[in-house]
mmCIF file of C-alpha atoms in Angstrom:
data_model
loop_
_atom_site.group_PDB
_atom_site.id
_atom_site.type_symbol
_atom_site.label_atom_id
_atom_site.label_comp_id
_atom_site.label_asym_id
_atom_site.label_seq_id
_atom_site.Cartn_x
_atom_site.Cartn_y
_atom_site.Cartn_z
ATOM 1 C CA ARG A 249 35.406 13.009 36.010
ATOM 2 C CA GLN A 250 32.342 14.693 36.538
ATOM 3 C CA SER A 251 29.075 12.818 37.817
ATOM 4 C CA ALA A 252 26.021 12.922 35.318
ATOM 5 C CA GLN A 253 23.628 15.598 36.336
ATOM 6 C CA PRO A 254 19.975 14.714 36.279
ATOM 7 C CA ILE A 255 18.052 16.287 33.290
ATOM 8 C CA ALA A 256 15.689 19.213 34.133
ATOM 9 C CA LEU A 257 12.205 18.442 32.667
ATOM 10 C CA LEU A 258 10.219 21.422 31.207
ATOM 11 C CA PRO A 259 7.071 22.154 32.416
ATOM 12 C CA GLU A 260 4.217 20.458 29.798
ATOM 13 C CA GLU A 261 2.877 24.523 29.300
ATOM 14 C CA ARG A 262 6.438 25.168 28.400
ATOM 15 C CA ILE A 263 6.709 22.264 25.980
ATOM 16 C CA GLN A 264 3.351 23.035 24.087
ATOM 17 C CA ARG A 265 4.301 26.407 23.687
ATOM 18 C CA LEU A 266 7.669 25.599 22.276
ATOM 19 C CA LEU A 267 6.085 23.132 19.994
ATOM 20 C CA HIS A 268 3.542 25.846 19.079
ATOM 21 C CA ASP A 269 6.088 28.060 17.867
ATOM 22 C CA ALA A 270 8.612 25.567 16.361
ATOM 23 C CA PHE A 271 9.375 26.825 12.825
ATOM 24 C CA ASP A 272 9.578 23.481 11.264
ATOM 25 C CA ILE A 273 6.915 20.916 11.076
ATOM 26 C CA ILE A 274 7.249 18.087 13.730
ATOM 27 C CA ALA A 275 5.088 14.917 14.026
ATOM 28 C CA VAL A 276 4.115 11.753 15.826
ATOM 29 C CA LEU A 277 3.219 8.999 13.921
ATOM 30 C CA ASP A 278 1.895 5.724 14.914
ATOM 31 C CA PRO A 279 3.390 2.455 13.523
ATOM 32 C CA GLU A 280 0.982 2.317 10.387
ATOM 33 C CA LEU A 281 2.356 6.005 9.682
ATOM 34 C CA ALA A 282 -0.856 7.624 10.868
ATOM 35 C CA VAL A 283 -0.408 11.300 12.612
ATOM 36 C CA ARG A 284 -1.070 11.480 16.424
ATOM 37 C CA TYR A 285 0.339 14.808 16.688
ATOM 38 C CA ILE A 286 1.493 17.552 14.451
ATOM 39 C CA THR A 287 2.749 21.183 15.441
ATOM 40 C CA PRO A 288 0.442 24.075 13.962
ATOM 41 C CA ALA A 289 3.753 24.925 11.369
ATOM 42 C CA VAL A 290 2.115 22.751 9.126
ATOM 43 C CA ALA A 291 -0.743 25.335 8.688
ATOM 44 C CA ARG A 292 1.720 27.949 7.777
ATOM 45 C CA LEU A 293 3.916 25.921 5.554
ATOM 46 C CA LEU A 294 1.573 23.214 3.644
ATOM 47 C CA GLY A 295 -2.163 25.245 4.341
ATOM 48 C CA VAL A 296 -3.333 22.540 6.171
ATOM 49 C CA GLY A 297 -5.000 22.754 9.780
ATOM 50 C CA PRO A 298 -3.258 20.160 12.346
ATOM 51 C CA ARG A 299 -6.438 18.967 13.071
ATOM 52 C CA THR A 300 -7.510 18.177 9.366
ATOM 53 C CA ILE A 301 -4.623 15.574 9.327
ATOM 54 C CA VAL A 302 -4.607 14.319 12.648
ATOM 55 C CA GLY A 303 -5.760 10.639 12.432
ATOM 56 C CA HIS A 304 -4.906 10.647 8.563
ATOM 57 C CA SER A 305 -1.828 8.596 6.866
ATOM 58 C CA TRP A 306 1.121 10.482 6.954
ATOM 59 C CA LEU A 307 1.479 9.662 3.319
ATOM 60 C CA GLU A 308 -1.401 11.693 2.447
ATOM 61 C CA LEU A 309 1.089 14.978 2.566
ATOM 62 C CA VAL A 310 4.040 13.374 0.492
ATOM 63 C CA HIS A 311 4.411 13.789 -3.052
ATOM 64 C CA PRO A 312 3.092 10.566 -4.607
ATOM 65 C CA ASP A 313 6.340 10.388 -6.538
ATOM 66 C CA ASP A 314 8.214 10.576 -3.031
ATOM 67 C CA ARG A 315 5.963 8.293 -1.366
ATOM 68 C CA ILE A 316 8.651 5.148 -1.926
ATOM 69 C CA ALA A 317 11.470 7.424 -0.681
ATOM 70 C CA VAL A 318 9.772 8.084 2.650
ATOM 71 C CA ARG A 319 8.804 4.861 3.411
ATOM 72 C CA THR A 320 12.523 3.874 2.702
ATOM 73 C CA THR A 321 13.638 6.582 5.058
ATOM 74 C CA ILE A 322 11.014 5.332 7.831
ATOM 75 C CA ARG A 323 12.235 1.881 7.636
ATOM 76 C CA SER A 324 15.869 3.060 7.692
ATOM 77 C CA ALA A 325 15.451 4.869 11.417
ATOM 78 C CA THR A 326 16.625 2.468 13.944
ATOM 79 C CA PRO A 327 16.923 2.998 17.661
ATOM 80 C CA GLY A 328 19.944 5.584 17.725
ATOM 81 C CA ARG A 329 20.164 6.095 14.380
ATOM 82 C CA ASN A 330 17.946 8.311 12.378
ATOM 83 C CA GLY A 331 16.341 8.198 8.634
ATOM 84 C CA ARG A 332 17.123 11.523 6.372
ATOM 85 C CA SER A 333 15.620 12.158 2.640
ATOM 86 C CA GLU A 334 14.810 15.595 0.994
ATOM 87 C CA VAL A 335 11.224 15.217 -0.011
ATOM 88 C CA ARG A 336 8.164 16.834 -1.458
ATOM 89 C CA LEU A 337 5.145 17.594 0.456
ATOM 90 C CA LEU A 338 2.066 19.006 -0.877
ATOM 91 C CA ALA A 339 0.804 22.443 0.021
ATOM 92 C CA ASP A 340 -2.584 23.488 0.030
ATOM 93 C CA GLY A 341 -3.119 19.952 -1.581
ATOM 94 C CA ALA A 342 -1.946 20.336 -5.054
ATOM 95 C CA SER A 343 1.295 22.553 -4.938
ATOM 96 C CA GLU A 344 4.611 21.156 -3.582
ATOM 97 C CA ARG A 345 7.448 22.545 -1.237
ATOM 98 C CA TYR A 346 10.784 20.804 -0.603
ATOM 99 C CA PHE A 347 11.698 19.340 2.798
ATOM 100 C CA GLU A 348 14.625 17.789 4.298
ATOM 101 C CA ILE A 349 12.950 15.099 6.606
ATOM 102 C CA THR A 350 14.847 13.596 9.798
ATOM 103 C CA VAL A 351 12.737 10.230 10.887
ATOM 104 C CA SER A 352 13.274 8.899 14.497
ATOM 105 C CA ARG A 353 11.972 5.806 15.571
ATOM 106 C CA ILE A 354 9.826 6.029 18.838
ATOM 107 C CA SER A 355 9.624 2.996 21.409
ATOM 108 C CA ASP A 356 7.050 3.456 23.818
ATOM 109 C CA GLU A 357 4.342 1.875 26.039
ATOM 110 C CA ASP A 358 1.501 3.195 23.491
ATOM 111 C CA GLY A 359 3.098 0.656 20.708
ATOM 112 C CA GLY A 360 5.968 2.872 19.434
ATOM 113 C CA GLY A 361 5.677 4.867 16.262
ATOM 114 C CA PHE A 362 7.804 7.798 14.414
ATOM 115 C CA THR A 363 8.952 11.287 15.034
ATOM 116 C CA VAL A 364 9.225 13.242 11.902
ATOM 117 C CA SER A 365 10.852 16.632 11.920
ATOM 118 C CA CYS A 366 10.421 18.449 8.425
ATOM 119 C CA HIS A 367 12.451 21.643 7.515
ATOM 120 C CA ASP A 368 11.428 23.561 4.549
ATOM 121 C CA ILE A 369 14.285 23.823 1.902
ATOM 122 C CA THR A 370 12.239 25.051 -0.881
ATOM 123 C CA ARG A 371 14.271 28.367 -1.461
ATOM 124 C CA ARG A 372 17.738 26.721 -1.385
ATOM 125 C CA PHE A 373 16.117 24.204 -4.051
ATOM 126 C CA GLU A 374 14.604 26.884 -5.963
ATOM 127 C CA LEU A 375 18.285 28.784 -5.788
ATOM 128 C CA GLU A 376 20.053 25.277 -6.999
ATOM 129 C CA THR A 377 17.482 24.884 -9.899
ATOM 130 C CA GLN A 378 18.572 28.709 -10.984
ATOM 131 C CA LEU A 379 22.191 27.926 -10.430
ATOM 132 C CA LYS A 380 21.982 24.558 -12.668
ATOM 133 C CA HIS A 381 19.941 26.695 -15.029
ATOM 134 C CA GLN A 382 22.386 29.558 -15.322
ATOM 135 C CA ALA A 383 25.161 27.330 -15.647
ATOM 136 C CA PHE A 384 23.971 25.032 -18.760
ATOM 137 C CA HIS A 385 21.720 27.872 -20.470
ATOM 138 C CA ASP A 386 22.741 30.733 -22.461
ATOM 139 C CA ALA A 387 21.290 34.032 -20.728
ATOM 140 C CA LEU A 388 20.316 35.523 -23.802
ATOM 141 C CA THR A 389 18.709 32.971 -26.069
ATOM 142 C CA GLY A 390 18.014 30.290 -23.072
ATOM 143 C CA LEU A 391 19.360 27.557 -24.959
ATOM 144 C CA TYR A 392 21.666 25.233 -23.664
ATOM 145 C CA ASN A 393 25.400 26.630 -23.898
ATOM 146 C CA ARG A 394 28.693 24.782 -24.498
ATOM 147 C CA ARG A 395 29.270 23.393 -20.941
ATOM 148 C CA ALA A 396 25.452 21.393 -21.371
ATOM 149 C CA PHE A 397 26.726 20.322 -24.794
ATOM 150 C CA GLU A 398 30.122 19.078 -23.351
ATOM 151 C CA ASP A 399 27.927 17.519 -20.279
ATOM 152 C CA ARG A 400 25.442 15.757 -22.308
ATOM 153 C CA LEU A 401 28.087 14.728 -25.085
ATOM 154 C CA GLY A 402 30.267 13.119 -22.251
ATOM 155 C CA GLN A 403 27.178 11.435 -20.776
ATOM 156 C CA PHE A 404 26.345 10.138 -24.188
ATOM 157 C CA LEU A 405 29.983 8.985 -25.103
ATOM 158 C CA SER A 406 30.081 6.956 -21.680
ATOM 159 C CA ASN A 407 26.641 5.258 -22.328
ATOM 160 C CA ALA A 408 27.616 4.439 -25.791
ATOM 161 C CA VAL A 409 30.870 2.554 -24.313
ATOM 162 C CA SER A 410 29.026 0.807 -22.263
ATOM 163 C CA ASP A 411 26.331 -0.195 -24.310
ATOM 164 C CA ARG A 412 29.096 -0.719 -27.048
ATOM 165 C CA THR A 413 26.745 1.054 -29.684
ATOM 166 C CA GLN A 414 28.202 3.013 -32.397
ATOM 167 C CA HIS A 415 27.091 6.851 -33.131
ATOM 168 C CA ALA A 416 28.062 9.581 -35.366
ATOM 169 C CA LEU A 417 28.544 13.436 -34.261
ATOM 170 C CA LEU A 418 27.594 15.997 -36.904
ATOM 171 C CA TYR A 419 29.693 19.340 -36.674
ATOM 172 C CA ILE A 420 28.246 22.158 -39.143
ATOM 173 C CA ASP A 421 30.401 25.209 -39.292
ATOM 174 C CA LEU A 422 28.339 28.336 -40.280
ATOM 175 C CA ASP A 423 30.373 30.770 -42.586
ATOM 176 C CA GLN A 424 30.619 34.351 -40.874
ATOM 177 C CA PHE A 425 28.420 33.456 -37.952
ATOM 178 C CA LYS A 426 31.287 34.802 -35.700
ATOM 179 C CA ILE A 427 29.652 38.295 -37.005
ATOM 180 C CA VAL A 428 26.330 37.708 -35.594
ATOM 181 C CA ASN A 429 27.473 36.120 -32.625
ATOM 182 C CA ASP A 430 29.500 39.047 -31.868
ATOM 183 C CA ALA A 431 26.517 41.380 -32.404
ATOM 184 C CA CYS A 432 23.772 39.569 -30.841
ATOM 185 C CA GLY A 433 25.702 37.615 -28.023
#
């Protein structure tokens, strides 16, 4: 069994350079969620200068509809266990970008707080949305396709059974529609 080697600490200047060049947003929050430090990546990804956000609530960067999820994620972070979720952050004060956030709890002599690491997943989210649209819509007309119909019908029937309600389905057959479909797609 090998003995534990001491961890070599990096000089503070090098740590600052690494944080400055980090691609992801890394923020240090106090226990009340005020930003104590944030990496310069926030300017590139959200259009907000680090000096503008320091001292303000982290939640000001979070989309209003996702603030409860962020609070829940922060509460779930315990020593030794990170909190994770996917949320929208506000870019340029109005538009939104999608991020996977990881929250770690800090316990130190300054009263503790949280470290939040934010990885931009906007492109992945856009691709997933595009794939879902292609799966459930006709490419020519943009209308829902058979798969979408079957999916919605399955959901509807499942809800009807659990709600113990009765419904009817109307099926319409159009004569010679196959000719139109074969000609136009």
